Short mmCIF file of C-alpha atoms in Angstrom, two decimals:
data_model
loop_
_atom_site.label_atom_id
_atom_site.label_comp_id
_atom_site.label_asym_id
_atom_site.label_seq_id
_atom_site.Cartn_x
_atom_site.Cartn_y
_atom_site.Cartn_z
CA UNK A 1 15.02 -12.64 22.73
CA UNK A 2 17.50 -10.97 25.06
CA UNK A 3 19.22 -8.95 22.29
CA UNK A 4 18.45 -5.23 22.62
CA UNK A 5 20.96 -3.70 20.19
CA UNK A 6 23.09 -4.64 17.18
CA UNK A 7 26.03 -2.42 16.25
CA UNK A 8 26.84 -0.59 13.06
CA UNK A 9 27.79 -2.87 10.16
CA UNK A 10 27.40 -6.06 12.19
CA UNK A 11 26.20 -8.00 9.13
CA UNK A 12 27.99 -5.94 6.49
CA UNK A 13 28.28 -7.87 3.18
CA UNK A 14 26.84 -11.10 4.59
CA UNK A 15 25.47 -11.71 1.11
CA UNK A 16 24.80 -15.45 1.50
CA UNK A 17 22.26 -15.04 4.30
CA UNK A 18 18.91 -16.59 3.33
CA UNK A 19 16.79 -16.19 6.47
CA UNK A 20 16.50 -14.66 9.92
CA UNK A 21 14.91 -16.80 12.65
CA UNK A 22 13.27 -15.30 15.74
CA UNK A 23 10.76 -16.43 18.36
CA UNK A 24 9.39 -13.08 19.59
CA UNK A 25 8.11 -10.23 17.38
CA UNK A 26 7.86 -7.81 20.33
CA UNK A 27 11.52 -8.32 21.17
CA UNK A 28 12.50 -7.91 17.51
CA UNK A 29 10.61 -4.60 17.16
CA UNK A 30 12.48 -3.13 20.13
CA UNK A 31 16.02 -3.98 18.96
CA UNK A 32 18.13 -0.88 18.34
CA UNK A 33 19.77 -1.33 14.94
CA UNK A 34 22.63 1.14 14.52
CA UNK A 35 22.59 1.06 10.70
CA UNK A 36 20.94 -0.69 7.76
CA UNK A 37 23.54 -3.47 7.79
CA UNK A 38 23.11 -4.03 11.51
CA UNK A 39 19.95 -5.86 10.51
CA UNK A 40 20.60 -9.26 8.89
CA UNK A 41 17.36 -8.81 6.92
CA UNK A 42 19.30 -6.38 4.73
CA UNK A 43 20.71 -9.46 3.00
CA UNK A 44 18.53 -12.38 4.17
CA UNK A 45 15.21 -10.77 3.09
CA UNK A 46 13.09 -13.47 4.78
CA UNK A 47 11.93 -13.46 8.41
CA UNK A 48 10.86 -16.64 10.20
CA UNK A 49 8.85 -16.63 13.43
CA UNK A 50 9.05 -19.97 15.25
CA UNK A 51 10.32 -21.51 11.99
CA UNK A 52 7.33 -20.20 9.98
CA UNK A 53 7.92 -17.70 7.17
CA UNK A 54 6.30 -14.37 8.09
CA UNK A 55 4.12 -13.04 5.27
CA UNK A 56 1.12 -11.51 7.09
CA UNK A 57 2.77 -9.68 9.95
CA UNK A 58 0.67 -8.96 13.05
CA UNK A 59 2.44 -6.69 15.51
CA UNK A 60 1.53 -7.68 19.11
CA UNK A 61 -0.33 -5.31 21.44
CA UNK A 62 2.72 -5.17 23.71
CA UNK A 63 4.64 -3.12 21.12
CA UNK A 64 4.57 0.67 21.51
CA UNK A 65 7.08 1.60 18.80
CA UNK A 66 8.58 -0.02 15.72
CA UNK A 67 12.27 0.82 15.67
CA UNK A 68 14.52 2.10 12.91
CA UNK A 69 15.36 -0.53 10.25
CA UNK A 70 13.19 -3.16 12.02
CA UNK A 71 11.85 -4.80 8.85
CA UNK A 72 14.16 -3.17 6.31
CA UNK A 73 14.36 -5.23 3.09
CA UNK A 74 12.02 -7.94 4.41
CA UNK A 75 10.66 -9.03 1.05
CA UNK A 76 8.59 -11.89 2.48
CA UNK A 77 6.04 -9.48 4.01
CA UNK A 78 2.78 -9.04 2.10
CA UNK A 79 0.65 -7.33 4.77
CA UNK A 80 1.12 -5.67 8.17
CA UNK A 81 -1.36 -5.08 10.99
CA UNK A 82 -0.25 -2.55 13.58
CA UNK A 83 -2.12 -2.38 16.93
CA UNK A 84 -3.41 0.74 18.70
CA UNK A 85 -0.58 0.43 21.22
CA UNK A 86 1.97 1.64 18.63
CA UNK A 87 2.65 5.39 18.59
CA UNK A 88 5.67 5.62 16.29
CA UNK A 89 7.14 3.92 13.22
CA UNK A 90 10.89 4.40 12.92
CA UNK A 91 13.11 5.52 10.06
CA UNK A 92 13.38 2.98 7.21
CA UNK A 93 11.24 0.61 9.30
CA UNK A 94 9.61 -1.07 6.28
CA UNK A 95 11.74 0.31 3.47
CA UNK A 96 12.46 -2.20 0.71
CA UNK A 97 9.53 -4.48 1.61
CA UNK A 98 8.82 -5.02 -2.07
CA UNK A 99 6.03 -7.62 -1.60
CA UNK A 100 4.02 -5.48 0.83
CA UNK A 101 0.60 -4.78 -0.68
CA UNK A 102 -1.36 -3.52 2.34
CA UNK A 103 -0.80 -1.93 5.71
CA UNK A 104 -3.15 -0.64 8.40
CA UNK A 105 -1.83 2.33 10.38
CA UNK A 106 -3.91 2.98 13.52
CA UNK A 107 -4.92 6.40 14.87
CA UNK A 108 -2.49 5.92 17.76
CA UNK A 109 0.50 6.51 15.46
CA UNK A 110 1.73 10.10 15.69
CA UNK A 111 5.12 9.70 14.01
CA UNK A 112 6.11 7.96 10.75
CA UNK A 113 9.89 8.10 10.28
CA UNK A 114 11.95 9.14 7.29
CA UNK A 115 11.86 6.63 4.40
CA UNK A 116 9.62 4.39 6.52
CA UNK A 117 7.96 2.84 3.43
CA UNK A 118 10.48 3.78 0.75
CA UNK A 119 10.61 1.41 -2.24
CA UNK A 120 7.60 -0.64 -1.12
CA UNK A 121 6.93 -1.19 -4.80
CA UNK A 122 3.79 -3.37 -4.42
CA UNK A 123 1.92 -1.04 -2.04
CA UNK A 124 -1.16 0.22 -3.89
CA UNK A 125 -2.94 2.48 -1.39
CA UNK A 126 -2.53 3.88 2.09
CA UNK A 127 -4.53 5.99 4.53
CA UNK A 128 -2.56 8.12 6.96
CA UNK A 129 -4.31 8.47 10.35
CA UNK A 130 -5.55 11.79 11.76
CA UNK A 131 -2.93 11.64 14.50
CA UNK A 132 -0.01 12.29 12.09
CA UNK A 133 1.08 15.92 11.67
CA UNK A 134 4.04 15.51 9.31
CA UNK A 135 4.85 13.20 6.41
CA UNK A 136 8.59 12.83 6.84
CA UNK A 137 11.42 12.87 4.32
CA UNK A 138 11.13 10.12 1.69
CA UNK A 139 8.34 8.39 3.63
CA UNK A 140 6.77 6.85 0.50
CA UNK A 141 9.48 7.54 -2.06
CA UNK A 142 9.68 4.98 -4.84
CA UNK A 143 6.33 3.32 -4.06
CA UNK A 144 5.74 2.79 -7.76
CA UNK A 145 2.37 0.99 -7.41
CA UNK A 146 0.84 3.56 -5.06
CA UNK A 147 -2.19 4.87 -6.95
CA UNK A 148 -4.07 6.54 -4.09
CA UNK A 149 -3.26 8.09 -0.74
CA UNK A 150 -5.43 9.90 1.78
CA UNK A 151 -3.77 12.75 3.66
CA UNK A 152 -5.74 13.85 6.76
CA UNK A 153 -6.39 17.41 7.91
CA UNK A 154 -3.96 16.91 10.79
CA UNK A 155 -0.93 17.04 8.45
CA UNK A 156 0.79 20.43 8.37
CA UNK A 157 3.88 19.56 6.33
CA UNK A 158 4.91 17.20 3.54
CA UNK A 159 8.68 16.88 3.67
CA UNK A 160 11.51 16.40 1.17
CA UNK A 161 10.89 13.68 -1.46
CA UNK A 162 7.93 12.32 0.54
CA UNK A 163 6.24 10.89 -2.59
CA UNK A 164 9.10 11.17 -5.06
CA UNK A 165 8.90 8.67 -7.96
CA UNK A 166 5.46 7.36 -7.02
CA UNK A 167 4.90 6.80 -10.72
CA UNK A 168 1.34 5.40 -10.45
CA UNK A 169 -0.09 8.21 -8.32
CA UNK A 170 -2.84 9.87 -10.38
CA UNK A 171 -4.37 12.45 -8.05
CA UNK A 172 -3.71 14.07 -4.71
CA UNK A 173 -5.68 16.33 -2.39
CA UNK A 174 -3.61 18.70 -0.28
CA UNK A 175 -5.71 19.34 2.85
CA UNK A 176 -6.41 22.77 4.31
CA UNK A 177 -3.98 22.15 7.18
CA UNK A 178 -0.83 21.82 5.01
CA UNK A 179 1.42 24.88 5.22
CA UNK A 180 4.49 23.60 3.42
CA UNK A 181 5.60 21.04 0.84
CA UNK A 182 9.30 20.15 0.72
CA UNK A 183 11.78 19.92 -2.14
CA UNK A 184 11.08 17.13 -4.68
CA UNK A 185 8.01 16.01 -2.68
CA UNK A 186 6.17 14.84 -5.83
CA UNK A 187 9.04 14.84 -8.32
CA UNK A 188 8.83 11.95 -10.78
CA UNK A 189 5.09 11.35 -10.16
CA UNK A 190 4.60 11.14 -13.92
CA UNK A 191 0.95 9.91 -13.75
CA UNK A 192 -0.23 12.78 -11.55
CA UNK A 193 -2.95 14.66 -13.45
CA UNK A 194 -4.85 16.33 -10.62
CA UNK A 195 -3.71 18.18 -7.50
CA UNK A 196 -6.48 19.74 -5.45
CA UNK A 197 -5.58 22.31 -2.80
CA UNK A 198 -8.33 22.65 -0.18
CA UNK A 199 -6.85 25.98 0.91
CA UNK A 200 -6.58 28.28 -2.09
CA UNK A 201 -5.00 31.17 -0.20
CA UNK A 202 -1.65 32.59 -1.28
CA UNK A 203 0.90 29.89 -2.21
CA UNK A 204 4.44 30.36 -3.44
CA UNK A 205 7.02 28.03 -5.04
CA UNK A 206 10.44 29.42 -4.16
CA UNK A 207 9.90 33.11 -4.97
CA UNK A 208 7.09 32.59 -7.50
CA UNK A 209 3.42 33.16 -6.67
CA UNK A 210 1.18 30.22 -7.65
CA UNK A 211 -2.52 30.04 -8.50
CA UNK A 212 -3.64 26.71 -7.03
CA UNK A 213 -7.22 26.77 -8.31
CA UNK A 214 -6.53 24.61 -11.40
CA UNK A 215 -5.95 20.94 -10.36
CA UNK A 216 -4.36 20.01 -13.72
CA UNK A 217 -1.93 22.92 -13.78
CA UNK A 218 -0.83 22.35 -10.22
CA UNK A 219 -0.36 18.63 -10.75
CA UNK A 220 2.23 19.68 -13.34
CA UNK A 221 3.73 22.16 -10.89
CA UNK A 222 4.06 19.50 -8.19
CA UNK A 223 5.73 17.00 -10.52
CA UNK A 224 8.17 19.50 -12.00
CA UNK A 225 8.94 21.63 -8.98
CA UNK A 226 12.26 21.16 -7.21
CA UNK A 227 11.45 23.98 -4.80
CA UNK A 228 9.70 24.32 -1.46
CA UNK A 229 6.02 25.27 -1.55
CA UNK A 230 4.83 27.61 1.20
CA UNK A 231 1.36 28.80 2.07
CA UNK A 232 1.02 32.39 3.24
CA UNK A 233 -1.96 33.51 5.29
#
């Protein structure tokens, strides 16, 4: 429980690891992992708390932030409950959690890091709280089972590859508050058939003006566009 940091590459190529054993989730969430292979879960995949395999993860109220790489590649996780005490979720925090089907993100969270849920291939739906203003780079990239997502009116930007290759996503509503959509944000979302823009004022892809009033047409635009979308007042 006393470990506060693990250096870059500490568990590099430890390919025979089969489990990581801890006794304190709060302490684990606060460890500073310098890189993906600082975390033994990169290879072990299974986390044990007091010798019990963790599947339904409940983050304690004492935790205020979930650090970078904290649960990276932890394939034993099926659900996560995050308390109101948490304000930030770090980069790649839950990336590669391929068994994760559900997660509750409280309104206290204001920051979701880059690639935080990348390649969570069993995640089917998610609601982003009103406290979040930006969906960061690659946040949900490769979530191939994600069929629905609710973006609140607090979000002003959807960054690079945020939903790239979410191949089950069928529809999306871009709220009035969004002013920009990054490169490849919805690239590879091959099931997307409807994109509704709540603000129909002047939009542009790269240097091309776009009419956003047709949900079907703009679903195609989102999937095929490799450019930045900007809204002009």
